[in-house]
Amino acid sequence: MSDPRKALAGLGVSRETIERLEIYAGLLTRWQARINLVGPDTLPDLWTRHMLDSAQLWPLIPAEARRLADLGSGAGFPGLVLAILGAPDVHLVESDARKCAFLREAARLTGTTVTILNRRIEQVEPLDADIVTARALAPLSRLLDWAAPHLAPGGQCLFLKGRGAEDELTATAKEWKIGHRRIGSLTDPEGVVLQLREVCRGSAQH
């Protein structure tokens, strides 16, 4: 498994925080034998493929942000990682009860305060979040359907996307007006972080 300090070099992560992430990683490795939390072939590269991939969103979260909603949290990427790093009032939305049990135990062992919502995204009351995150969850148009009700005024989305991001942006222009910024991924040469602002329904093509 890759060296956590090397993987997170450059993000200014403290030794104490890395130790909490190591507790999280150890728990995930143990639970992976019982339930499928991450792709088995990604486990040897957990620190780059999952921890760093999630942590790269941390510098993009404004200091004034009050709440973060992570949609389809799964094993906690990126939401639980960001909570451990210090993101405020993190809400993890996950419909799988087994994964929620894992998230509760990971939060307990790492001393991290999060709100875990064991529900389908569309059943969750609006969260009024300044930041909405998601990773490997759904096409962008579907993500925006789910995220928009939870965005506070002036809020933004941070979505981790792969090689199809450009096509997804083009497709969403038929239904959504968004300000967007593409940021190259630190972990995938074909991946991007989509930073979306001013999200509102309506065609951008007039």
PDB file of C-alpha atoms in Angstrom, residues 61 65-84 86-95 100 103-104 107 112-121 123-135 137 146-147 150-151 158-159:
ATOM      1  CA  ILE A  61     -13.441  24.463  -0.131  1.00  0.00           C
ATOM      2  CA  ALA A  65     -18.179  27.297   3.961  1.00  0.00           C
ATOM      3  CA  ARG A  66     -20.630  26.210   6.697  1.00  0.00           C
ATOM      4  CA  ARG A  67     -21.840  22.819   5.485  1.00  0.00           C
ATOM      5  CA  LEU A  68     -20.811  20.115   3.021  1.00  0.00           C
ATOM      6  CA  ALA A  69     -23.155  17.490   1.558  1.00  0.00           C
ATOM      7  CA  ASP A  70     -21.571  14.389   0.027  1.00  0.00           C
ATOM      8  CA  LEU A  71     -23.938  12.466  -2.241  1.00  0.00           C
ATOM      9  CA  GLY A  72     -23.606   8.698  -2.584  1.00  0.00           C
ATOM     10  CA  SER A  73     -20.821   8.555  -0.011  1.00  0.00           C
ATOM     11  CA  GLY A  74     -20.178   4.802  -0.281  1.00  0.00           C
ATOM     12  CA  ALA A  75     -17.041   4.079   1.714  1.00  0.00           C
ATOM     13  CA  GLY A  76     -16.631   7.787   2.518  1.00  0.00           C
ATOM     14  CA  PHE A  77     -14.913   9.136  -0.584  1.00  0.00           C
ATOM     15  CA  PRO A  78     -14.690  12.052  -0.739  1.00  0.00           C
ATOM     16  CA  GLY A  79     -16.967  13.121   2.139  1.00  0.00           C
ATOM     17  CA  LEU A  80     -15.428  11.383   5.133  1.00  0.00           C
ATOM     18  CA  VAL A  81     -11.894  12.208   4.005  1.00  0.00           C
ATOM     19  CA  LEU A  82     -12.867  15.881   3.767  1.00  0.00           C
ATOM     20  CA  ALA A  83     -14.495  15.745   7.220  1.00  0.00           C
ATOM     21  CA  ILE A  84     -11.284  14.318   8.688  1.00  0.00           C
ATOM     22  CA  GLY A  86     -11.599  19.661   8.639  1.00  0.00           C
ATOM     23  CA  ALA A  87     -14.548  20.357   6.349  1.00  0.00           C
ATOM     24  CA  PRO A  88     -17.444  21.743   8.416  1.00  0.00           C
ATOM     25  CA  ASP A  89     -20.788  20.074   9.203  1.00  0.00           C
ATOM     26  CA  VAL A  90     -20.377  17.203   6.734  1.00  0.00           C
ATOM     27  CA  HIS A  91     -23.504  15.253   5.768  1.00  0.00           C
ATOM     28  CA  LEU A  92     -22.889  11.850   4.181  1.00  0.00           C
ATOM     29  CA  VAL A  93     -25.828  10.596   2.101  1.00  0.00           C
ATOM     30  CA  GLU A  94     -25.731   6.851   1.449  1.00  0.00           C
ATOM     31  CA  SER A  95     -28.610   4.449   0.759  1.00  0.00           C
ATOM     32  CA  CYS A 100     -23.566   3.457   6.574  1.00  0.00           C
ATOM     33  CA  LEU A 103     -19.138   5.067   7.933  1.00  0.00           C
ATOM     34  CA  ARG A 104     -20.401   5.255  11.520  1.00  0.00           C
ATOM     35  CA  ALA A 107     -16.214   8.268  12.096  1.00  0.00           C
ATOM     36  CA  THR A 112     -14.822  12.700  13.328  1.00  0.00           C
ATOM     37  CA  THR A 113     -18.208  14.378  13.686  1.00  0.00           C
ATOM     38  CA  VAL A 114     -20.412  13.750  10.655  1.00  0.00           C
ATOM     39  CA  THR A 115     -24.122  13.332   9.969  1.00  0.00           C
ATOM     40  CA  ILE A 116     -24.865  10.052   8.188  1.00  0.00           C
ATOM     41  CA  LEU A 117     -28.139   9.926   6.268  1.00  0.00           C
ATOM     42  CA  ASN A 118     -29.113   6.363   5.339  1.00  0.00           C
ATOM     43  CA  ARG A 119     -31.535   7.366   2.587  1.00  0.00           C
ATOM     44  CA  ARG A 120     -31.811   7.710  -1.151  1.00  0.00           C
ATOM     45  CA  ILE A 121     -30.642  11.150  -2.247  1.00  0.00           C
ATOM     46  CA  GLN A 123     -35.619  11.392  -0.168  1.00  0.00           C
ATOM     47  CA  VAL A 124     -33.339  13.743   1.778  1.00  0.00           C
ATOM     48  CA  GLU A 125     -34.731  17.117   2.828  1.00  0.00           C
ATOM     49  CA  PRO A 126     -32.815  20.093   1.338  1.00  0.00           C
ATOM     50  CA  LEU A 127     -29.509  20.425   3.188  1.00  0.00           C
ATOM     51  CA  ASP A 128     -28.700  24.068   2.374  1.00  0.00           C
ATOM     52  CA  ALA A 129     -25.054  23.129   1.765  1.00  0.00           C
ATOM     53  CA  ASP A 130     -22.352  25.504   0.615  1.00  0.00           C
ATOM     54  CA  ILE A 131     -20.502  22.594  -0.998  1.00  0.00           C
ATOM     55  CA  VAL A 132     -21.977  19.497  -2.633  1.00  0.00           C
ATOM     56  CA  THR A 133     -19.552  16.716  -3.551  1.00  0.00           C
ATOM     57  CA  ALA A 134     -19.834  13.424  -5.411  1.00  0.00           C
ATOM     58  CA  ARG A 135     -17.459  10.866  -6.846  1.00  0.00           C
ATOM     59  CA  LEU A 137     -21.838   8.380  -8.806  1.00  0.00           C
ATOM     60  CA  TRP A 146     -29.775  15.546  -7.147  1.00  0.00           C
ATOM     61  CA  ALA A 147     -27.425  18.330  -6.055  1.00  0.00           C
ATOM     62  CA  HIS A 150     -29.252  20.828  -1.578  1.00  0.00           C
ATOM     63  CA  LEU A 151     -27.211  23.852  -2.677  1.00  0.00           C
ATOM     64  CA  LEU A 158     -17.183  19.766  -6.578  1.00  0.00           C
ATOM     65  CA  PHE A 159     -17.498  16.620  -8.686  1.00  0.00           C
TER      66      PHE A 159
END
